């Protein structure tokens, strides 16, 4: 029998000045959600079921930016997205523009298992959720006081929120300025926002079960103060989420950077096409594929390894393997 | 100076019984749109501008499934999507759920160049289009009589349209049945090939500076659910461009997404050192499993390549040395 392993994350790009009590709370939530996965894996559960169950826990807890506790659009509403991938057969499902479904990751799974399609968004996703009898609530359910306050700060900071792109020569864009600040002044900026108001995007889980099958899932409320209709990397197969025979990956950070880098797929591609091991592939992708972008990822391999990497100020994460190893962390 | 090259497509999965006059019309449209790109490249245009201009032509012509002439949703409306990628810096833009914008590929480009984001959809995309002053029309503009008829046939065929997935053991799904029929070449995305509207148009270009770009645009799957997103707007699946090459794909959306088909062509070149044709062949043969799809690609050294594992792909290619062809079948 193969050895199981699990990795989870609660978003990359953490405020270095995050108060100690918030750091403790984060670790508690991570530890609790990790334990849900560990218990399931010890009970012989399948990778796909484990990633869904763990991401549901992370969505339901308001601490991280997904489900309840999602970052707010510029209109003060919540629009969530998620994706899930079964390494077994590389089946996948995704949703975007979800505004009333309590657990978007479960809707993504239903798209994969019960719809004729792979990816449903906005009204189509919402209708499908009702067809499937999923639990729906008012959009206000997802909105927390914390995030209402953060949205105000984000607007006041007068930042245009960029998905951090490489600016055209001569373009005056906030991302160009953000880029400079990132490198020169040490003032930490993520996605165009000062790190103190940035809400690390996304939660995720990557698992290999005791049969050696891998699966991954990712869920998010997205970028604080985003335009309505903005889709990030989290629902995009190959960008935010990927799973195959060799490994499973979930990413977090600056959406545009992750999309340009097809970050999740590239970890697997480096293993597949170059024969690299898991940690080597993770390190390569984080260091070489992101250019000026900031992101992090978690990954597991079919042989029971866990790995993670990030090139920004921290990533909320947790990992556990069958031999008893378990840890949660935030910083390097 | 590098040598320029251009490849275009109008969709893969063509009815082998397509009437001769329709085949001729297809070739005329492909030749005309290809010429638009060739003329631009001869004049020194940049890859990104060329792919946008050519895809605009393909969208505007009602023959193929994009822009005007898009396949219809199950409600009889049109929902379009598109993506564009600049190999120079790997910048990208995408839109989905576009229903009033005449040229979705241009909206995708504006998302890349003028918005704070990479991908906008539905109301958000439509609002942005109006802010940017793009030309908008009534949804009826995109609907053709041909497609109204095809939608009826699709519904009558009583097919549940699958994005063709690998069925779970024991599942009763149309795709399981489609799977067996597919090997006879007669079913695509769960639809009989006579009704299937080959999805998507696309263009891949390398310009005379050696920069690559790609763009893809579609109305999507005939009789699709509202809100269904396919591979065309997904970077790495339907569209990809980097320093080495540019790729645009077409076919069964789920198969292309699972395979991250466009990215994989480039990844095989990048991580294995394969040449363009070798990478294209590998991906079409090895990455799609039971799925059906096709793709076009160009490399920074001025090569063109294409491949498909289904019944035909509307395509055209041209290179700086004067080579030029349009085709449908193997």
XYZ file of C-alpha atoms in Angstrom:
662
model
C 0.000 0.000 0.000
C 1.125 3.513 -0.766
C 1.699 6.043 1.984
C -0.836 8.814 2.324
C 0.069 12.486 2.645
C -1.839 15.757 2.867
C -0.991 19.421 2.462
C -3.313 22.381 2.987
C -2.989 26.126 2.624
C -4.900 29.221 3.641
C -3.301 31.708 1.246
C 0.101 33.222 0.484
C 1.192 36.803 1.070
C 0.794 37.322 4.788
C 1.229 40.659 6.565
C 4.543 40.403 8.452
C 2.888 42.561 11.112
C -0.049 40.217 11.562
C -0.866 40.378 15.293
C 0.253 37.383 17.304
C -3.280 36.424 18.304
C -4.286 36.277 14.646
C -1.285 34.090 13.871
C -2.337 31.752 16.672
C -5.892 31.665 15.391
C -4.631 30.848 11.906
C -2.560 27.967 13.232
C -5.529 26.629 15.166
C -7.758 26.667 12.102
C -5.068 25.075 9.962
C -4.406 22.388 12.552
C -8.100 21.605 12.911
C -8.716 21.332 9.168
C -5.557 19.310 8.689
C -6.769 16.891 11.351
C -10.039 16.397 9.482
C -7.991 15.227 6.509
C -5.620 13.093 8.557
C -8.480 11.312 10.315
C -10.171 10.626 6.993
C -6.976 9.291 5.438
C -6.304 7.053 8.424
C -9.839 5.754 7.881
C -8.936 4.806 4.290
C -10.814 7.631 2.566
C -10.132 8.421 -1.067
C -8.084 11.459 -2.083
C -10.952 13.165 -3.920
C -13.285 12.874 -0.932
C -10.580 14.095 1.440
C -9.724 17.241 -0.526
C -13.401 18.109 -0.793
C -14.013 17.561 2.921
C -10.970 19.570 4.004
C -11.670 22.482 1.680
C -15.275 22.514 2.945
C -13.885 22.997 6.456
C -11.628 25.812 5.290
C -14.511 27.473 3.422
C -16.862 27.228 6.381
C -14.398 28.753 8.814
C -14.493 32.531 8.374
C -10.788 33.032 9.038
C -9.499 32.495 5.500
C -10.520 34.051 2.211
C -12.980 31.490 0.888
C -16.635 30.687 1.488
C -17.609 32.566 4.589
C -14.958 35.205 5.157
C -14.343 35.739 1.458
C -12.801 38.995 0.278
C -15.349 41.463 -1.095
C -15.834 42.790 -4.605
C -15.702 46.533 -5.141
C -19.476 46.448 -4.801
C -19.179 44.934 -1.322
C -20.568 41.547 -2.375
C -19.001 38.094 -2.414
C -18.274 36.146 -5.618
C -16.595 32.818 -4.986
C -14.853 30.319 -7.211
C -13.370 26.865 -6.826
C -11.961 23.909 -8.701
C -11.276 20.270 -7.965
C -9.267 17.677 -9.851
C -9.032 13.922 -9.522
C -5.572 12.678 -10.469
C -7.251 9.431 -11.337
C -8.185 10.057 -14.935
C -7.506 13.771 -14.585
C -11.229 14.507 -14.236
C -12.003 18.044 -13.161
C -14.746 20.471 -12.200
C -14.834 24.211 -11.546
C -17.187 27.078 -10.713
C -16.951 30.864 -10.722
C -19.281 33.674 -9.755
C -20.889 31.689 -6.974
C -22.798 33.923 -4.605
C -25.236 31.803 -2.598
C -23.726 28.335 -2.358
C -22.314 27.607 1.089
C -19.532 25.369 -0.150
C -18.292 26.204 -3.626
C -15.857 23.270 -3.698
C -18.786 20.892 -3.473
C -20.493 22.641 -6.353
C -17.294 22.237 -8.385
C -17.347 18.545 -7.585
C -20.941 18.228 -8.707
C -20.071 19.964 -11.972
C -17.441 17.280 -12.478
C -19.620 14.338 -11.460
C -23.144 15.324 -12.409
C -23.152 17.936 -15.141
C -22.397 17.558 -18.842
C -19.655 20.165 -18.497
C -16.395 20.936 -16.680
C -16.811 24.555 -15.631
C -19.951 26.536 -14.850
C -20.123 30.184 -13.897
C -22.442 32.854 -12.540
C -26.129 32.343 -13.230
C -25.465 28.947 -14.812
C -23.571 27.764 -11.738
C -26.226 29.077 -9.378
C -29.033 27.372 -11.321
C -27.153 24.117 -11.381
C -26.652 24.336 -7.618
C -30.382 24.614 -7.142
C -31.024 21.752 -9.581
C -28.684 19.662 -7.452
C -30.309 20.656 -4.190
C -27.176 22.192 -2.667
C -27.515 24.307 0.429
C -27.909 27.971 -0.556
C -27.897 31.078 1.607
C -28.103 34.828 1.191
C -24.920 36.494 -0.036
C -24.712 38.311 3.301
C -23.867 34.995 4.986
C -20.389 35.135 3.484
C -19.648 38.740 4.454
C -17.732 39.329 7.688
C -17.228 42.606 9.529
C -13.492 42.191 9.186
C -13.739 42.164 5.428
C -16.148 45.090 5.278
C -13.450 47.020 7.133
C -10.699 45.722 4.870
C -12.626 46.744 1.786
C -12.886 50.277 3.099
C -9.152 50.363 3.742
C -8.435 48.981 0.300
C -10.535 51.690 -1.327
C -8.964 54.362 0.872
C -5.484 53.179 0.022
C -6.593 54.239 -3.456
C -4.860 51.306 -4.959
C -5.941 50.003 -8.264
C -5.821 46.297 -7.697
C -3.760 44.640 -10.338
C -3.366 40.999 -10.938
C 0.265 42.100 -11.209
C 1.231 41.987 -14.805
C 4.475 42.786 -16.568
C 3.867 46.356 -17.687
C 4.437 47.431 -21.269
C 7.407 49.711 -21.628
C 6.192 53.228 -21.039
C 2.908 52.190 -19.480
C 2.057 53.957 -16.316
C 0.376 51.326 -14.328
C 0.093 50.800 -10.645
C 1.650 47.421 -11.113
C 4.783 49.058 -12.453
C 4.960 51.126 -9.295
C 4.025 48.168 -7.171
C 6.780 46.225 -8.810
C 9.356 48.827 -7.952
C 8.181 49.135 -4.409
C 8.330 45.419 -4.029
C 11.949 45.324 -4.954
C 13.339 48.622 -3.846
C 11.768 49.949 -0.721
C 10.983 46.740 1.012
C 7.433 48.040 1.376
C 5.516 44.930 0.867
C 2.919 45.032 -1.844
C 0.853 42.142 -3.135
C -1.470 42.418 -6.100
C -1.121 46.169 -5.920
C -2.281 46.382 -2.328
C -0.213 47.181 0.745
C 0.308 43.892 2.532
C -1.560 45.172 5.563
C -4.813 45.318 3.631
C -4.188 42.406 1.292
C -6.363 39.374 2.055
C -4.274 36.306 1.149
C -6.363 34.625 -1.459
C -7.556 31.132 -1.467
C -7.548 27.925 0.476
C -6.527 24.585 -0.914
C -5.740 20.985 -0.276
C -3.615 18.363 -2.026
C -3.777 14.729 -1.029
C -2.394 11.341 -1.954
C -4.382 8.482 -0.434
C -3.336 5.018 0.644
C -3.942 3.718 -2.880
C -1.472 6.225 -4.267
C -4.136 8.333 -5.984
C -3.756 12.112 -5.920
C -6.339 14.879 -5.867
C -6.377 18.637 -5.312
C -8.948 21.357 -4.698
C -8.782 25.147 -4.399
C -11.403 27.685 -3.327
C -11.457 31.457 -2.947
C -13.394 34.668 -2.581
C -10.746 36.271 -4.785
C -9.060 39.650 -4.791
C -10.262 42.312 -2.342
C -12.026 45.139 -4.191
C -12.042 43.179 -7.441
C -14.318 44.084 -10.337
C -17.511 42.062 -10.538
C -16.917 39.179 -12.916
C -13.196 38.947 -12.261
C -11.960 35.377 -12.463
C -8.630 34.498 -10.840
C -6.432 31.428 -10.961
C -8.274 29.309 -8.410
C -10.940 27.842 -10.705
C -8.536 27.373 -13.618
C -7.274 23.863 -14.124
C -3.534 23.974 -14.675
C -3.179 27.334 -12.991
C -4.583 27.138 -9.450
C -5.266 23.421 -9.309
C -3.830 20.314 -10.907
C -3.709 16.598 -10.214
C -2.484 13.643 -12.225
C -0.888 10.264 -11.661
C 2.301 11.793 -10.307
C 1.158 14.544 -7.971
C -1.453 17.058 -6.880
C -0.969 20.818 -6.523
C -2.903 23.840 -5.220
C -1.657 27.419 -5.643
C -2.306 30.829 -4.095
C -1.101 34.385 -4.648
C -1.171 36.858 -7.504
C -3.681 35.433 -9.921
C -2.176 36.766 -13.113
C 1.255 35.455 -12.205
C -0.146 31.992 -11.500
C -2.125 31.974 -14.743
C 0.803 33.144 -16.902
C 2.964 30.465 -15.307
C 0.321 27.738 -15.447
C 1.868 27.101 -12.060
C 0.040 23.959 -10.913
C 0.471 22.185 -14.237
C 4.111 23.157 -14.449
C 5.010 21.449 -11.186
C 3.658 18.215 -12.643
C 5.150 18.880 -16.091
C 8.639 19.334 -14.656
C 8.259 15.992 -12.891
C 6.787 14.343 -15.967
C 8.975 15.775 -18.701
C 12.216 16.310 -16.825
C 11.994 13.497 -14.302
C 12.366 15.882 -11.368
C 11.312 14.936 -7.864
C 8.497 16.759 -6.082
C 10.496 19.284 -4.023
C 12.800 19.997 -6.953
C 9.808 20.668 -9.198
C 8.157 22.901 -6.593
C 11.338 24.902 -6.057
C 11.961 25.279 -9.761
C 8.460 26.540 -10.463
C 8.385 29.005 -7.571
C 11.821 30.392 -8.443
C 11.837 30.300 -12.224
C 8.305 30.469 -13.513
C 6.838 33.450 -11.648
C 9.126 36.217 -12.949
C 8.087 39.278 -10.958
C 4.963 37.692 -9.553
C 4.338 36.507 -6.017
C 2.739 33.190 -5.202
C 2.917 29.985 -3.222
C 1.811 26.391 -3.614
C 1.411 23.093 -1.824
C 1.913 19.699 -3.404
C 1.981 15.981 -2.738
C 3.416 13.137 -4.785
C 2.058 9.658 -5.384
C 4.888 8.230 -3.304
C 3.657 10.012 -0.173
C 5.817 13.148 -0.132
C 4.641 16.655 0.710
C 6.239 19.874 -0.448
C 5.453 23.568 -0.518
C 7.092 26.774 -1.654
C 6.399 30.489 -1.833
C 8.305 33.587 -2.850
C 6.333 36.099 -0.818
C 5.909 37.052 2.817
C 4.507 33.867 4.240
C 1.906 31.275 3.377
C -0.609 29.805 5.814
C -0.077 26.059 5.508
C -0.166 22.639 7.083
C 1.166 19.201 6.100
C 1.024 15.680 7.427
C 2.333 12.325 6.267
C 1.533 8.768 7.239
C 4.711 8.315 9.270
C 3.347 10.762 11.828
C 4.934 13.987 10.587
C 2.622 16.951 11.040
C 3.211 20.702 11.029
C 1.458 24.013 10.487
C 3.275 27.195 9.609
C 3.086 30.726 8.275
C 6.605 32.025 7.686
C 9.728 30.640 6.018
C 15.494 39.084 -38.709
C 13.384 36.102 -37.764
C 11.007 34.540 -40.254
C 7.333 35.100 -39.714
C 4.710 32.353 -39.777
C 0.982 32.115 -39.219
C -1.497 29.332 -38.566
C -5.268 29.647 -38.221
C -8.105 27.265 -37.495
C -11.878 27.244 -37.698
C -12.551 24.242 -35.461
C -11.863 20.510 -35.291
C -14.353 17.683 -35.679
C -15.791 18.161 -39.140
C -18.696 16.162 -40.594
C -17.154 13.815 -43.196
C -20.350 14.317 -45.176
C -20.064 18.090 -45.222
C -21.434 19.112 -48.634
C -18.835 20.090 -51.194
C -20.123 23.650 -51.499
C -19.740 24.128 -47.742
C -16.200 22.782 -47.902
C -15.433 25.282 -50.662
C -16.945 28.107 -48.639
C -14.864 27.101 -45.622
C -11.688 27.139 -47.661
C -12.561 30.565 -49.077
C -13.098 32.021 -45.595
C -9.907 30.435 -44.288
C -7.911 31.711 -47.265
C -9.299 35.219 -46.889
C -8.581 35.431 -43.163
C -5.140 33.906 -43.615
C -4.375 36.553 -46.215
C -5.292 39.301 -43.755
C -2.594 37.933 -41.463
C -0.051 37.407 -44.205
C -0.464 40.950 -45.489
C -0.024 42.335 -41.986
C 3.081 40.238 -41.321
C 4.662 41.218 -44.629
C 4.206 44.827 -43.542
C 6.001 44.155 -40.254
C 3.036 43.987 -37.889
C 3.503 42.588 -34.388
C 2.315 39.079 -33.545
C -0.202 40.245 -30.938
C -1.841 42.680 -33.354
C -1.941 40.067 -36.103
C -3.646 37.382 -34.024
C -6.240 39.875 -32.859
C -6.920 41.126 -36.386
C -7.208 37.642 -37.864
C -9.457 36.314 -35.116
C -11.650 39.413 -35.556
C -12.081 38.415 -39.198
C -12.954 34.851 -38.237
C -15.432 36.080 -35.595
C -17.096 38.499 -37.972
C -17.584 35.918 -40.704
C -20.657 33.845 -39.821
C -19.271 30.588 -41.214
C -17.381 29.402 -38.131
C -18.487 28.975 -34.522
C -17.380 32.270 -33.013
C -18.769 35.793 -32.894
C -21.508 35.924 -35.485
C -22.413 32.338 -36.296
C -21.713 31.094 -32.778
C -23.336 27.880 -31.594
C -26.413 28.445 -29.419
C -26.996 27.697 -25.755
C -29.879 25.465 -24.833
C -31.968 28.611 -24.510
C -31.205 29.661 -28.057
C -28.943 32.558 -27.034
C -25.258 33.171 -27.737
C -22.582 33.279 -25.019
C -19.107 33.818 -26.372
C -15.649 33.524 -24.889
C -12.106 34.268 -25.990
C -8.526 34.534 -24.820
C -5.344 36.075 -26.113
C -1.739 35.649 -25.032
C 1.407 37.581 -25.843
C 4.454 35.326 -25.829
C 6.424 38.408 -25.006
C 6.209 38.394 -21.226
C 3.424 35.811 -21.285
C 0.790 38.500 -20.743
C -2.770 37.310 -21.205
C -6.414 38.317 -21.229
C -9.674 36.389 -21.397
C -13.442 36.836 -21.360
C -16.445 34.526 -20.963
C -20.183 34.999 -21.061
C -19.986 37.751 -23.643
C -23.346 38.354 -25.266
C -23.316 41.780 -26.913
C -19.724 42.487 -27.886
C -19.145 42.144 -31.622
C -15.564 40.952 -31.287
C -14.857 39.052 -28.096
C -11.143 38.674 -28.886
C -10.778 42.453 -28.767
C -12.482 42.540 -25.390
C -10.028 39.895 -24.187
C -7.189 42.076 -25.377
C -8.582 45.092 -23.532
C -8.839 43.015 -20.360
C -5.140 42.287 -20.749
C -4.081 45.828 -21.618
C -6.544 48.073 -19.816
C -8.080 46.317 -16.843
C -6.565 45.465 -13.474
C -7.362 41.795 -14.100
C -6.689 38.905 -16.483
C -10.106 37.339 -16.978
C -13.555 38.924 -16.813
C -16.863 37.150 -17.282
C -20.566 37.724 -17.776
C -21.923 40.985 -16.378
C -18.433 42.102 -15.372
C -17.143 41.577 -18.905
C -20.138 43.316 -20.416
C -19.817 46.316 -18.066
C -16.132 46.610 -18.887
C -16.860 46.502 -22.609
C -19.178 49.466 -22.273
C -16.671 51.380 -20.171
C -14.100 50.809 -22.905
C -16.469 51.966 -25.615
C -16.420 48.716 -27.579
C -19.012 48.158 -30.264
C -22.026 46.341 -28.782
C -25.050 44.872 -30.511
C -28.155 42.903 -29.646
C -27.583 39.217 -28.949
C -29.694 38.417 -32.017
C -26.878 39.768 -34.218
C -24.830 36.658 -33.490
C -27.621 34.154 -34.171
C -27.803 32.635 -37.645
C -30.647 30.630 -39.182
C -28.275 27.731 -39.714
C -27.565 27.512 -36.007
C -31.201 27.844 -34.992
C -31.799 24.786 -37.161
C -28.802 22.948 -35.713
C -29.979 23.610 -32.173
C -33.325 22.050 -32.998
C -31.606 18.990 -34.406
C -29.359 18.751 -31.372
C -32.336 18.784 -29.044
C -34.215 16.280 -31.201
C -31.243 13.968 -31.273
C -31.964 13.866 -27.543
C -28.288 13.885 -26.837
C -27.053 15.052 -23.524
C -24.046 17.087 -24.503
C -21.019 16.007 -22.602
C -17.673 17.650 -22.546
C -16.622 14.035 -22.939
C -15.263 12.850 -19.681
C -13.837 9.531 -18.574
C -16.864 7.883 -16.961
C -16.700 6.356 -13.512
C -16.999 2.592 -13.640
C -20.655 1.677 -13.657
C -21.875 5.174 -14.518
C -24.614 5.332 -17.075
C -23.555 8.359 -18.969
C -23.930 9.299 -22.569
C -20.226 9.778 -22.706
C -19.743 6.088 -21.967
C -21.820 5.277 -24.997
C -20.287 8.107 -26.924
C -16.932 6.627 -26.072
C -17.640 3.449 -27.970
C -19.158 5.292 -30.884
C -16.297 7.735 -30.980
C -13.936 5.075 -32.084
C -15.956 4.900 -35.264
C -15.447 8.652 -35.598
C -19.076 9.572 -35.613
C -19.635 11.348 -32.311
C -18.011 14.472 -30.923
C -18.789 15.906 -27.510
C -21.772 13.578 -27.312
C -23.320 14.842 -30.538
C -23.590 13.067 -33.863
C -20.940 14.577 -36.122
C -23.579 15.784 -38.546
C -24.949 18.116 -35.885
C -21.760 18.990 -34.076
C -20.608 22.580 -34.677
C -16.793 22.459 -34.642
C -15.969 24.812 -31.845
C -13.740 27.752 -31.958
C -11.512 29.759 -34.223
C -7.928 30.607 -33.473
C -4.679 32.044 -34.692
C -1.030 31.539 -33.772
C 1.670 33.832 -35.120
C 5.380 34.470 -34.922
C 6.343 37.870 -36.289
C 9.494 39.080 -37.998
C 11.002 39.941 -34.622
C 10.582 36.348 -33.481
C 7.808 37.088 -30.999
C 4.883 34.676 -30.699
C 1.243 35.262 -29.856
C -1.999 33.274 -29.952
C -5.713 33.939 -29.660
C -8.811 31.743 -29.538
C -12.509 32.604 -29.711
C -15.727 30.594 -29.628
C -19.470 30.445 -29.185
C -18.920 27.103 -27.450
C -20.831 23.843 -27.409
C -24.184 23.637 -29.208
C -27.036 23.294 -26.701
C -24.710 24.028 -23.788
C -26.010 25.044 -20.370
C -25.972 28.756 -19.665
C -22.765 29.606 -17.862
C -20.778 26.755 -19.335
C -17.138 27.705 -19.845
C -15.016 25.653 -22.252
C -11.317 25.520 -22.982
C -11.095 28.526 -25.295
C -10.795 31.263 -22.660
C -8.523 29.194 -20.419
C -4.855 30.059 -20.602
C -2.861 26.850 -20.866
C -5.795 24.887 -22.192
C -7.145 26.558 -25.336
C -4.480 29.224 -25.754
C -0.818 29.581 -24.888
C 2.145 31.633 -26.020
C 5.654 32.031 -24.688
C 9.145 32.670 -25.984
C 9.280 29.369 -27.810
C 5.919 29.033 -29.500
C 2.233 29.901 -29.692
C -0.681 27.462 -29.704
C -4.470 27.534 -30.183
C -6.668 24.460 -29.630
C -10.141 23.267 -30.574
C -12.328 20.248 -29.903
C -13.779 18.580 -26.841
C -13.398 21.160 -24.105
C -13.010 18.781 -21.185
C -10.313 16.811 -22.985
C -8.369 19.971 -23.767
C -8.685 21.224 -20.189
C -7.638 17.912 -18.596
C -4.640 17.831 -20.926
C -3.757 21.494 -20.526
C -3.160 20.991 -24.217
C -1.794 24.361 -25.299
C 0.628 24.607 -22.394
C 1.781 21.053 -22.864
C 2.950 21.657 -26.422
C 5.214 24.393 -25.095
C 6.196 22.388 -22.008
C 7.348 19.441 -24.096
C 9.520 21.818 -26.115
C 10.766 23.587 -22.998
C 11.330 20.675 -20.650
C 12.181 17.942 -23.139
C 13.833 19.974 -25.854
C 11.441 18.671 -28.504
C 10.902 20.494 -31.785
C 7.526 21.999 -32.674
C 6.075 19.199 -34.806
C 7.333 16.558 -32.406
C 5.685 18.377 -29.483
C 2.417 18.809 -31.383
C 2.332 15.141 -32.377
C 3.155 13.986 -28.865
C 0.423 16.061 -27.283
C -2.258 15.106 -29.793
C -1.371 11.415 -29.588
C -0.504 10.976 -25.915
C -2.231 13.638 -23.846
C -5.856 13.424 -24.967
C -6.645 9.841 -23.882
C -10.161 9.223 -25.225
C -10.801 12.841 -26.099
C -10.916 14.426 -29.540
C -9.199 17.686 -30.352
C -6.890 19.556 -32.686
C -4.443 22.423 -32.467
C -2.329 24.813 -34.514
C 1.075 26.078 -33.480
C 4.030 28.190 -34.581
C 7.571 28.346 -33.228
C 9.848 31.320 -32.773
C 12.033 30.055 -35.606
C 9.231 30.443 -38.137
C 7.795 26.923 -38.276
C 4.115 26.041 -38.422
C 2.553 22.781 -37.271
C -0.872 21.372 -36.607
C -2.401 18.104 -35.486
C -5.792 16.582 -34.744
C -7.112 13.171 -33.805
C -10.653 13.613 -35.073
C -12.460 13.871 -38.389
C -10.878 16.980 -39.821
C -9.920 20.463 -38.713
C -10.562 23.641 -40.693
C -7.131 25.256 -40.941
C -4.700 27.422 -42.845
C -0.967 28.118 -42.611
C 1.553 30.373 -44.257
C 5.272 31.024 -43.832
C 7.551 33.764 -44.998
C 9.145 31.656 -47.723
C 5.874 31.698 -49.608
C 4.348 28.429 -48.362
C 0.591 28.697 -48.021
C -2.194 26.160 -47.643
C -5.718 25.719 -46.356
C -7.196 22.360 -45.521
C -9.907 20.394 -43.796
C -8.997 16.712 -43.859
C -5.875 14.684 -43.087
